[in-house]
Each structure stands twice: as structure tokens, then as C-alpha cells.
Amino acid sequence: MKTTNRRFLIFSVATISSLGIHAFGEPSPTPQGAVIVEAVGEKETQWKPRPTRPLDSWPGASQLATDSGLNKFGGRFSGKHQATGFFRVEKIGGRWWLIDPEGGEFFHCAVAGVRPLAGSRAQGVLLKKFGSDKAWGDSTAALLKKYGFVGTGAWSADALLAPAPVRLVYTKIWNFIAKFGVKHAGARMGTGHTNFLNKCVPVFDPEFEKFVEEEAKQLAAFRDDPWLLGHFSDNELTFVRGTLKNYLELPEDNSGYIASWAWLRERYGAEAKAGQVNAKDEADFLTLVVDRYYRIVSAAIRRNDPNHLFLGSRFYGPDRRTAEIFRASGPYLDVVSMNWYNTWTPLPETIEMWAKESGRPVIITEFYAKGEDSGLANTSGAGFLVRTQKDRGLFYENFTIALLQSKNCVGWHWFRYADNEPSTGLEDASNRDANKGIVNADYEPYNELLDRMKPVNERVYSLIDYFDKRGGEN
């Protein structure tokens, strides 16, 4: 065993085996050079050693040339496939791809929440450091490009970034049913997502469809922009948490109560009782809820912007183990989006299930690790806590390289651009005092993190070819 420092340990195969760690869900032995990173998860109380595969642990991978011959969007082989002037998806040789407006194969390597911080202190720092919002946008776009990112995820300041000399492929998020729930259905903001009444997404409300139709008119302003990848309809909806039993327990005048009891009585007759609900009933009703939501929002999106991709509602948590939501949403989606936490190394078979059930490719829209050395309390958020910024970079390498091994993943979005500011008590409880950013609250980059992100980001296409030739893993 060789110790490079107190917290950064390189283990041989024998050492990993002696620890009883099954490294990556891989069928083959763990190669030498695997790195152990100490981390503690959101729901864990103790630090644990986590086997990690950085780029230089893959034989020959770190010697791959950086991607070249890329077009202005960051796609490769411009003109190889049909160019439509907008992004689309296509499965080629068993692998899903985004196809960019010029016909290039494209992978959306991005950062979410790329926007100035909102607090008065942060606004003063921005003006002192950059001079203006426009200068911030120019500098930030250049920073992302420097480290190999080609785009931005949800909640980004697209209007400030779009005029920058360095252009980025962006996304939009609309929060259709979240806004409707807060305005009309007794919902309130929770920790990381909207808390609907009794966790029931109000898809049966007769006013919901009309609300979406009105809100979706905003999309028409973006329909001709080739730099827009696509639209997210919402974020982290409580589909799985809002069980049939929850709907049956809503107030009697609630549309969800009325619809769920009508559904149950149609299935079991007038004497149906909540106590007789079984697992199949729950699965079938969940399918109905998801289908209704996606049918309504997808129709409104496509009527107002037929040119861009529908990227879904950013599934999360227990959603990822529930085949029904992928099966029900797939016919309406272009890409499945997933916020993926509490997993150190993504397993290809997990992503394969999402793609198989939906019939669509997958984009990971949130993941991150927080550093103990940041000086922040790190009491909020779902990402792993690690010791150092170098360890955050190792987590990024390990996580993203596993995604590249999957032929169903077409992009990832690190969450997020800047650390959470010191808490005011007014913000979402999941976004307080935490080291999630690639820059801190003073807009200073975390160079140790970015220096480990860059080699992977700049070799995305080379690494895809590398793993495809090797049959995915080893």
C-alpha cells in the first residue's frame, strides 16, 4: 500500500479485496491503481472508504488525445448525420446520441445553476470582481469552456451567458405543475422539491391542463434558437411518494380524491375500500398519474415549440427503482432526466433499465460531492461529503467515467456553478451553506476540482470510443 497523503490512498487489488469492497459492480476484477476516497452519504453517519476509478487508472485512457475536429456546438463529425438545425436524438450502433444542429454526435457535458448569486453581499463581490453582469457572463462562459464544459443545465442565467463570445448549449426549466400546485392546489416549497398536498401530484385538477396551455406559450420565444437543447417541464415530482392510498385520503372535495375513488370503484365495484389496495393497484394507478402528467405537458410543449427536445421532469430518489414511471413517461419524452444522488458509482444496468422501460436515452441532471475543506457547514444537500477538493474531483472522474461506459447516457449536469451562500433562512433548505460549486461564493474557482474535471470533459468522445471498443468496461 502506497500512501500519497493522509486522505488519498492508492490500493492494490489485494488490498481492496481484503477490505471486502466490491468496487464498481463490475464482473471483472478491480484493476491496480484504484483510489480509495473517504466519503459520507446524505443518510449515513460514518465515513466509509469508496473505491474510485480516476482517468489514469484505465490502461491507456489518460494517454488518449483530447477531442478534436469539434463543431461550434461541441459535437463531433459535423455533417455525418442528418442536420435539422436543432438538437435531436438517435440510436446509432447500439449507442444513444444527441445529434446537434449540424449533424454532429453530441454529448451535453454541462453545469447547472450557472447564474450570479442572489445575496446583496454576493452582488457586491460580482461587481468588484467582474464590473458588470455582462462581464460576469463573458468570464463564466469562458471558464466553463476552458474546463471542457459545453453547456448549462437548469436554473442558469441564459440571457447573460448567450451574448458571450463563447457560446454554450443551454436548457430551460418551466415548473408547470409546481407553479400550479403552489397557486391553486395547496402546495408549498419543500426541501429540494415542491411538497404537494399529501404528496399527491395534482394531475386530476380540471384547471391544470388550461394552466399548462397558458404557461407553455412562453416556449414559443425559443423555438428558433439552435443553441437550446430542450425543455424540462418540472423538477423532482413526488410521483412515487404520492401513492394511491395517499390520493384516497385527500379531502373529499379534492380532484385527486374524486378521481382515485372513481378509479378504485371502477376496478372493484361500488363497495371498494381503501384497505383492499394492493401492489398491483398502486403500480397501475402510478402509471395513470404519470401518463396523465406527461401527456398534458408534452402536448403543450410540442404545440409551442416543436423544434426542441422534451427532457422530462428530472426524476429522483425512489423513482430510479420504479419501472412504471419510465414505462409511462417514455412515449411522451425525448430524453429521460434523472437527478442521481446516494450512488457513488453508477451501474450500467441501472441506466439500462431506465432506457429499456422508456425506450429513450438518459441525461443525469444533478450530481455532486461537497468538500470538508471548503469552510462551509455542509449541512444541506444530498451529495456525498468528502475530505478535499481533490476528492471532489476524484468523485467526478469516477462518476462520469461510469456514465460514459453506458451506451444510454447522452450527458451530465454537475450541480452546481457556485457554492450556497451563508443561510438567510429564506432559501430552499437543500441549498444552504454547502460546497456544491465549481466556484465559491466569492466567484473564485476550485482549481483542484476543475483540474480533475477537465481531462475527462476534453476526452468525452475519445473515452466513448475507448469503452465501446472494450465492450463497455474492462
Coordinates of C-alpha atoms in Angstrom, one line a residue:
M1 CA 0.0 0.0 0.0
K2 CA 1.4 3.4 -1.0
T3 CA 0.2 6.5 0.9
T4 CA 0.4 9.7 -1.1
N5 CA -1.2 11.7 1.7
R6 CA -3.4 11.1 4.7
R7 CA -6.7 11.1 2.7
F8 CA -5.7 10.0 -0.7
L9 CA -4.8 6.3 -0.8
I10 CA -3.9 4.0 -3.7
F11 CA -4.7 0.4 -3.1
S12 CA -3.7 -2.7 -4.9
V13 CA -6.2 -5.4 -5.9
A14 CA -5.3 -7.5 -2.9
T15 CA -5.8 -4.6 -0.5
I16 CA -9.3 -3.8 -1.9
S17 CA -10.2 -7.5 -1.7
S18 CA -9.0 -7.6 1.9
L19 CA -11.3 -4.6 2.7
G20 CA -14.3 -6.6 1.4
I21 CA -15.2 -3.9 -1.1
H22 CA -16.8 -4.9 -4.4
A23 CA -15.6 -1.9 -6.3
F24 CA -17.8 -0.9 -9.1
G25 CA -20.4 -3.5 -9.7
E26 CA -18.2 -4.8 -12.5
P27 CA -18.0 -8.5 -13.3
S28 CA -14.2 -8.3 -13.8
P29 CA -11.5 -7.8 -11.1
T30 CA -10.7 -4.3 -10.0
P31 CA -7.5 -3.2 -11.7
Q32 CA -4.5 -1.9 -9.8
G33 CA -4.4 1.8 -9.3
A34 CA -7.9 2.2 -7.9
V35 CA -8.1 5.1 -5.5
I36 CA -9.9 5.0 -2.2
V37 CA -11.7 8.2 -1.2
E38 CA -13.3 8.6 2.2
A39 CA -16.9 9.8 2.0
V40 CA -20.1 10.0 4.0
G41 CA -23.5 9.9 2.3
E42 CA -26.6 12.0 3.0
K43 CA -28.2 9.3 5.1
E44 CA -25.0 7.9 6.6
T45 CA -23.5 8.6 10.0
Q46 CA -20.0 7.3 9.4
W47 CA -17.2 7.9 6.9
K48 CA -16.6 5.0 4.6
P49 CA -13.8 4.1 2.1
R50 CA -15.1 4.3 -1.5
P51 CA -13.2 2.6 -4.4
T52 CA -12.8 5.1 -7.2
R53 CA -11.6 4.8 -10.8
P54 CA -9.9 8.1 -12.0
L55 CA -9.0 8.5 -15.6
D56 CA -5.4 7.5 -15.2
S57 CA -6.4 4.1 -13.7
W58 CA -7.8 2.9 -17.0
P59 CA -4.9 1.4 -19.1
G60 CA -4.2 3.8 -22.0
A61 CA -7.2 6.1 -21.3
S62 CA -5.2 9.0 -19.9
Q63 CA -3.0 8.9 -23.0
L64 CA -6.0 9.5 -25.3
A65 CA -5.7 12.6 -27.3
T66 CA -8.2 15.4 -26.4
D67 CA -11.2 15.5 -28.7
S68 CA -10.6 17.5 -31.9
G69 CA -12.5 18.4 -35.0
L70 CA -15.4 19.6 -33.0
N71 CA -18.0 22.0 -34.4
K72 CA -19.2 25.2 -32.8
F73 CA -21.7 23.4 -30.6
G74 CA -19.1 20.9 -29.3
G75 CA -20.3 18.0 -31.4
R76 CA -18.0 15.8 -33.5
F77 CA -18.1 14.8 -37.1
S78 CA -20.2 17.7 -38.3
G79 CA -22.4 16.6 -41.2
K80 CA -22.0 12.9 -40.6
H81 CA -25.7 12.6 -39.7
Q82 CA -28.8 14.4 -40.8
A83 CA -28.7 18.1 -39.8
T84 CA -32.1 19.5 -38.9
G85 CA -30.9 22.9 -37.4
F86 CA -31.9 21.7 -33.9
F87 CA -30.9 19.1 -31.4
R88 CA -32.5 15.6 -31.7
V89 CA -31.7 12.1 -30.5
E90 CA -30.8 9.0 -32.5
K91 CA -29.6 5.5 -31.6
I92 CA -26.5 4.6 -33.7
G93 CA -24.8 1.2 -33.5
G94 CA -26.4 0.4 -30.1
R95 CA -25.5 3.7 -28.5
W96 CA -27.8 6.7 -28.0
W97 CA -26.6 10.1 -29.1
L98 CA -27.7 13.6 -29.1
I99 CA -27.4 14.9 -32.7
D100 CA -26.5 18.6 -32.9
P101 CA -28.0 21.1 -35.3
E102 CA -25.1 20.5 -37.8
G103 CA -25.5 16.7 -37.7
G104 CA -22.6 16.0 -35.2
E105 CA -22.7 13.5 -32.5
F106 CA -23.0 15.5 -29.3
F107 CA -22.7 14.8 -25.5
H108 CA -24.1 17.5 -23.2
C109 CA -21.3 18.0 -20.6
A110 CA -22.7 20.8 -18.5
V111 CA -23.1 22.6 -15.2
A112 CA -26.5 23.5 -13.7
G113 CA -27.4 26.7 -11.9
V114 CA -24.9 28.9 -13.7
R115 CA -26.1 32.3 -12.5
P116 CA -25.0 35.1 -10.3
L117 CA -25.6 34.6 -6.6
A118 CA -28.6 36.5 -5.3
G119 CA -27.5 37.9 -1.9
S120 CA -26.5 41.5 -1.5
R121 CA -23.0 40.6 -0.4
A122 CA -22.5 38.3 -3.5
Q123 CA -23.8 41.1 -5.8
G124 CA -21.2 43.4 -4.4
V125 CA -18.5 40.8 -4.9
L126 CA -19.6 40.3 -8.5
L127 CA -19.4 44.0 -9.3
K128 CA -16.0 44.3 -7.7
K129 CA -14.6 41.2 -9.4
F130 CA -16.2 41.5 -12.9
G131 CA -17.5 45.0 -13.2
S132 CA -20.9 44.1 -14.6
D133 CA -23.4 41.2 -15.1
K134 CA -22.3 41.1 -18.8
A135 CA -18.7 40.8 -17.9
W136 CA -19.6 38.0 -15.4
G137 CA -21.4 36.2 -18.3
D138 CA -18.4 36.5 -20.6
S139 CA -16.0 35.4 -18.0
T140 CA -18.1 32.5 -16.8
A141 CA -18.8 31.1 -20.3
A142 CA -15.0 31.2 -20.9
L143 CA -14.3 29.4 -17.6
L144 CA -16.8 26.6 -18.5
K145 CA -15.3 26.2 -21.9
K146 CA -11.7 26.3 -20.5
Y147 CA -12.5 23.2 -18.4
G148 CA -14.3 21.3 -21.2
F149 CA -18.0 22.0 -20.4
V150 CA -20.1 22.7 -23.5
G151 CA -23.4 23.7 -21.8
T152 CA -25.5 24.7 -18.9
G153 CA -28.3 23.0 -17.0
A154 CA -31.4 24.1 -15.3
W155 CA -31.7 27.4 -13.4
S156 CA -28.9 29.2 -15.4
A157 CA -28.8 32.8 -16.4
D158 CA -29.1 32.1 -20.1
A159 CA -29.8 35.7 -21.1
L160 CA -26.4 36.8 -19.5
L161 CA -24.5 33.9 -21.0
A162 CA -25.9 33.9 -24.5
P163 CA -24.2 37.1 -25.7
A164 CA -20.8 35.8 -24.5
P165 CA -18.2 35.3 -27.3
V166 CA -18.0 31.7 -26.2
R167 CA -21.5 30.2 -26.7
L168 CA -22.9 27.3 -24.6
V169 CA -25.7 24.8 -25.3
Y170 CA -28.4 25.6 -22.7
T171 CA -31.7 24.2 -21.3
K172 CA -34.9 25.7 -19.9
I173 CA -37.0 24.6 -16.9
W174 CA -40.6 25.7 -16.6
N175 CA -42.0 24.1 -13.3
F176 CA -45.5 23.7 -14.8
I177 CA -47.2 21.7 -12.1
A178 CA -45.0 23.1 -9.3
K179 CA -46.3 26.6 -10.1
F180 CA -49.8 25.3 -10.5
G181 CA -49.7 23.4 -7.2
V182 CA -48.5 26.5 -5.2
K183 CA -51.0 28.8 -6.9
H184 CA -54.1 26.6 -7.0
A185 CA -53.6 23.3 -5.1
G186 CA -52.2 24.0 -1.6
A187 CA -48.6 23.0 -2.4
R188 CA -45.6 24.7 -0.8
M189 CA -41.8 24.6 -1.4
G190 CA -40.1 21.7 0.4
T191 CA -36.5 20.5 0.7
G192 CA -35.3 20.3 -2.9
H193 CA -38.7 20.0 -4.5
T194 CA -42.4 21.0 -4.2
N195 CA -44.4 19.5 -1.4
F196 CA -47.9 18.7 -2.8
L197 CA -50.9 18.1 -0.6
N198 CA -50.4 14.6 0.9
K199 CA -47.5 14.1 -1.6
C200 CA -50.1 13.8 -4.4
V201 CA -49.2 15.5 -7.7
P202 CA -52.4 17.3 -8.7
V203 CA -52.7 16.0 -12.2
F204 CA -56.5 15.4 -11.9
D205 CA -57.3 19.1 -11.2
P206 CA -59.6 20.2 -14.1
E207 CA -57.7 23.5 -14.2
F208 CA -54.2 22.0 -14.6
E209 CA -54.4 21.5 -18.4
K210 CA -55.6 25.0 -19.0
F211 CA -52.8 26.4 -16.8
V212 CA -50.1 24.5 -18.7
E213 CA -51.5 25.7 -22.0
E214 CA -51.2 29.2 -20.9
E215 CA -47.7 28.8 -19.3
A216 CA -46.4 26.9 -22.3
K217 CA -46.9 29.9 -24.6
Q218 CA -43.6 31.2 -23.3
L219 CA -41.8 28.5 -25.1
A220 CA -42.6 30.0 -28.5
A221 CA -39.9 32.6 -27.9
F222 CA -37.2 29.9 -28.0
R223 CA -38.5 27.8 -30.9
D224 CA -35.9 29.1 -33.4
D225 CA -32.8 29.1 -31.2
P226 CA -30.4 26.3 -32.3
W227 CA -28.4 26.7 -29.1
L228 CA -31.3 25.4 -26.9
L229 CA -31.0 21.7 -26.2
G230 CA -34.5 21.3 -24.8
H231 CA -37.1 21.8 -22.0
F232 CA -37.5 20.4 -18.5
S233 CA -41.2 20.5 -17.5
D234 CA -40.6 20.3 -13.7
N235 CA -38.2 19.1 -11.1
E236 CA -38.4 16.1 -8.7
L237 CA -42.1 15.5 -8.7
T238 CA -43.4 13.2 -6.0
F239 CA -44.8 10.5 -8.3
V240 CA -43.7 7.5 -6.3
R241 CA -44.2 9.1 -2.9
G242 CA -47.8 10.0 -3.7
T243 CA -49.3 6.6 -3.5
L244 CA -52.9 5.6 -4.4
K245 CA -53.6 5.4 -0.7
N246 CA -52.4 9.0 -0.3
Y247 CA -54.9 10.1 -3.0
L248 CA -57.7 8.2 -1.4
E249 CA -57.0 10.1 1.9
L250 CA -57.2 13.6 0.3
P251 CA -60.0 15.9 1.3
E252 CA -63.3 14.8 -0.2
D253 CA -63.7 17.8 -2.4
N254 CA -60.2 17.4 -3.9
S255 CA -60.0 16.3 -7.5
G256 CA -57.4 13.7 -6.7
Y257 CA -59.7 12.2 -4.1
I258 CA -62.6 12.1 -6.5
A259 CA -60.5 10.6 -9.4
S260 CA -58.8 8.0 -7.2
W261 CA -62.1 6.7 -5.7
A262 CA -63.7 6.6 -9.1
W263 CA -60.8 4.6 -10.4
L264 CA -60.8 2.2 -7.5
R265 CA -64.6 1.7 -7.7
E266 CA -64.4 1.0 -11.5
R267 CA -61.9 -1.7 -10.7
Y268 CA -63.6 -3.3 -7.6
G269 CA -67.2 -2.1 -7.7
A270 CA -69.2 0.3 -5.6
E271 CA -68.1 -1.4 -2.4
A272 CA -64.4 -0.8 -3.0
K273 CA -62.4 0.0 0.1
A274 CA -59.0 1.7 0.6
G275 CA -57.9 -1.2 2.7
Q276 CA -58.0 -3.6 -0.2
V277 CA -55.5 -1.7 -2.3
N278 CA -52.6 -4.0 -3.3
A279 CA -49.2 -3.6 -5.0
K280 CA -50.7 -4.0 -8.5
D281 CA -53.3 -1.4 -7.8
E282 CA -50.5 1.0 -6.7
A283 CA -48.4 0.3 -9.8
D284 CA -51.4 0.7 -12.1
F285 CA -52.5 4.0 -10.5
L286 CA -49.0 5.4 -10.6
T287 CA -48.9 4.6 -14.3
L288 CA -52.2 6.6 -14.7
V289 CA -50.8 9.6 -12.8
V290 CA -47.5 9.7 -14.7
D291 CA -49.2 9.1 -18.1
R292 CA -51.7 11.9 -17.5
Y293 CA -49.0 14.4 -16.4
Y294 CA -46.7 13.7 -19.4
R295 CA -49.5 13.6 -21.9
I296 CA -50.6 17.1 -20.8
V297 CA -47.3 18.8 -20.6
S298 CA -45.7 17.2 -23.7
A299 CA -48.6 18.2 -25.8
A300 CA -48.3 21.8 -24.6
I301 CA -44.6 21.9 -25.1
R302 CA -44.7 20.5 -28.6
R303 CA -47.5 22.8 -29.7
N304 CA -45.5 25.9 -28.7
D305 CA -42.0 24.6 -29.6
P306 CA -42.0 21.6 -32.0
N307 CA -38.2 22.1 -32.7
H308 CA -36.6 21.2 -29.3
L309 CA -36.3 18.2 -27.1
F310 CA -38.6 17.4 -24.2
L311 CA -36.2 16.5 -21.4
G312 CA -38.7 15.3 -18.8
S313 CA -39.3 16.3 -15.2
R314 CA -35.9 15.3 -13.6
F315 CA -36.8 12.1 -11.7
Y316 CA -35.1 11.5 -8.4
G317 CA -34.8 9.3 -5.3
P318 CA -37.2 6.3 -5.3
D319 CA -38.1 7.0 -8.9
R320 CA -35.0 5.3 -10.1
R321 CA -36.1 1.9 -8.9
T322 CA -39.7 2.2 -10.2
A323 CA -40.1 0.8 -13.8
E324 CA -43.7 2.1 -14.1
I325 CA -42.6 5.8 -14.3
F326 CA -40.2 5.2 -17.1
R327 CA -42.7 3.0 -19.0
A328 CA -45.5 5.6 -18.6
S329 CA -43.4 8.6 -19.5
G330 CA -41.4 7.2 -22.3
P331 CA -43.9 7.6 -25.1
Y332 CA -44.0 11.4 -24.4
L333 CA -40.3 12.1 -23.8
D334 CA -37.2 12.6 -26.0
V335 CA -34.8 12.1 -23.1
V336 CA -35.2 10.8 -19.6
S337 CA -33.7 13.2 -17.0
M338 CA -32.5 11.9 -13.6
N339 CA -31.1 13.7 -10.5
W340 CA -28.8 11.0 -9.2
Y341 CA -27.8 11.0 -5.5
N342 CA -26.7 8.5 -2.9
T343 CA -24.8 6.4 -5.5
W344 CA -21.0 6.5 -5.6
T345 CA -20.5 4.7 -8.9
P346 CA -23.4 4.5 -11.4
L347 CA -24.1 0.9 -12.5
P348 CA -24.8 0.4 -16.3
E349 CA -27.6 -2.0 -15.5
T350 CA -29.5 0.8 -13.6
I351 CA -29.3 3.1 -16.6
E352 CA -30.2 0.2 -18.9
M353 CA -33.4 -0.3 -17.0
W354 CA -34.4 3.3 -17.4
A355 CA -33.6 3.2 -21.1
K356 CA -35.2 -0.1 -21.7
E357 CA -38.5 0.7 -20.0
S358 CA -38.8 4.2 -21.5
G359 CA -37.3 3.5 -24.9
R360 CA -35.3 6.8 -24.5
P361 CA -31.8 7.9 -23.7
V362 CA -30.8 9.3 -20.3
I363 CA -29.2 12.5 -19.1
I364 CA -28.1 12.9 -15.5
T365 CA -29.2 16.4 -14.4
E366 CA -27.8 16.6 -10.9
F367 CA -24.9 15.0 -9.0
Y368 CA -22.1 16.5 -6.9
A369 CA -19.9 15.9 -3.8
K370 CA -19.1 18.5 -1.2
G371 CA -15.6 19.1 0.3
E372 CA -14.9 19.2 4.0
D373 CA -12.1 21.7 3.4
S374 CA -14.3 24.4 1.9
G375 CA -15.0 26.1 5.2
L376 CA -18.8 25.6 4.8
A377 CA -21.0 23.8 7.2
N378 CA -22.2 21.4 4.5
T379 CA -25.3 20.5 6.5
S380 CA -27.6 20.6 3.4
G381 CA -27.9 18.8 0.2
A382 CA -28.0 15.2 -1.0
G383 CA -24.5 14.9 -2.4
F384 CA -21.6 12.9 -0.7
L385 CA -19.3 14.8 1.7
V386 CA -15.6 14.1 1.0
R387 CA -12.5 15.4 2.6
T388 CA -10.9 17.7 0.0
Q389 CA -11.4 19.4 -3.4
K390 CA -9.1 16.8 -4.9
D391 CA -11.5 14.2 -3.6
R392 CA -14.4 16.0 -5.2
G393 CA -12.6 15.8 -8.5
L394 CA -11.9 12.1 -8.0
F395 CA -15.7 11.6 -7.3
Y396 CA -16.4 13.5 -10.6
E397 CA -14.0 11.3 -12.6
N398 CA -15.3 8.1 -11.1
F399 CA -19.0 9.1 -11.6
T400 CA -18.7 10.4 -15.1
I401 CA -16.4 7.7 -16.5
A402 CA -19.1 5.2 -15.3
L403 CA -21.7 7.2 -17.2
L404 CA -19.6 7.1 -20.4
Q405 CA -19.5 3.3 -20.2
S406 CA -23.3 3.2 -20.6
K407 CA -24.5 3.4 -24.1
N408 CA -27.7 5.0 -22.9
C409 CA -26.3 8.2 -21.4
V410 CA -26.1 11.3 -23.5
G411 CA -25.0 13.9 -21.0
W412 CA -24.5 15.0 -17.4
H413 CA -25.0 18.3 -15.4
W414 CA -22.9 18.9 -12.3
F415 CA -25.0 20.6 -9.6
R416 CA -23.9 23.4 -9.4
Y417 CA -21.9 26.5 -10.5
A418 CA -21.5 28.3 -7.2
D419 CA -21.5 27.3 -3.6
N420 CA -24.5 28.1 -1.5
E421 CA -24.3 31.4 0.2
P422 CA -24.4 31.7 4.0
S423 CA -28.0 31.0 5.0
T424 CA -30.6 33.7 5.3
G425 CA -33.3 31.2 6.3
L426 CA -35.4 32.2 3.2
E427 CA -33.9 29.8 0.6
D428 CA -34.7 26.2 -0.1
A429 CA -33.4 24.2 2.9
S430 CA -31.5 21.9 0.5
N431 CA -29.4 24.9 -0.7
R432 CA -27.8 26.4 2.4
D433 CA -24.2 26.6 3.4
A434 CA -22.9 23.8 1.2
N435 CA -19.9 23.3 -1.1
K436 CA -21.6 22.3 -4.3
G437 CA -20.0 24.7 -6.7
I438 CA -17.1 24.8 -9.1
V439 CA -16.6 28.3 -7.7
N440 CA -17.1 29.6 -4.2
A441 CA -19.4 32.4 -3.0
D442 CA -16.6 34.9 -4.0
Y443 CA -16.6 33.5 -7.5
E444 CA -13.1 32.0 -7.0
P445 CA -12.7 28.7 -8.9
Y446 CA -11.9 25.5 -7.1
N447 CA -8.9 24.7 -9.2
E448 CA -8.2 21.2 -7.7
L449 CA -11.7 20.2 -8.6
L450 CA -11.7 21.7 -12.1
D451 CA -8.3 20.3 -12.9
R452 CA -9.7 16.8 -12.5
M453 CA -12.9 17.6 -14.4
K454 CA -11.0 18.9 -17.4
P455 CA -9.2 15.8 -18.6
V456 CA -12.5 13.8 -18.7
N457 CA -14.5 16.6 -20.2
E458 CA -12.0 17.1 -23.0
R459 CA -11.9 13.4 -23.9
V460 CA -15.7 12.6 -23.8
Y461 CA -15.8 11.3 -27.4
S462 CA -12.4 9.6 -27.2
L463 CA -13.5 7.8 -24.0
I464 CA -16.8 6.7 -25.5
D465 CA -14.8 5.1 -28.4
Y466 CA -12.4 3.6 -25.9
F467 CA -15.1 1.9 -23.8
D468 CA -17.2 0.9 -26.8
K469 CA -14.2 -0.9 -28.3
R470 CA -13.6 -2.6 -24.9
G471 CA -17.2 -3.8 -24.6
G472 CA -18.2 -1.2 -22.1
E473 CA -16.0 -1.7 -19.0
N474 CA -12.8 -3.8 -19.0

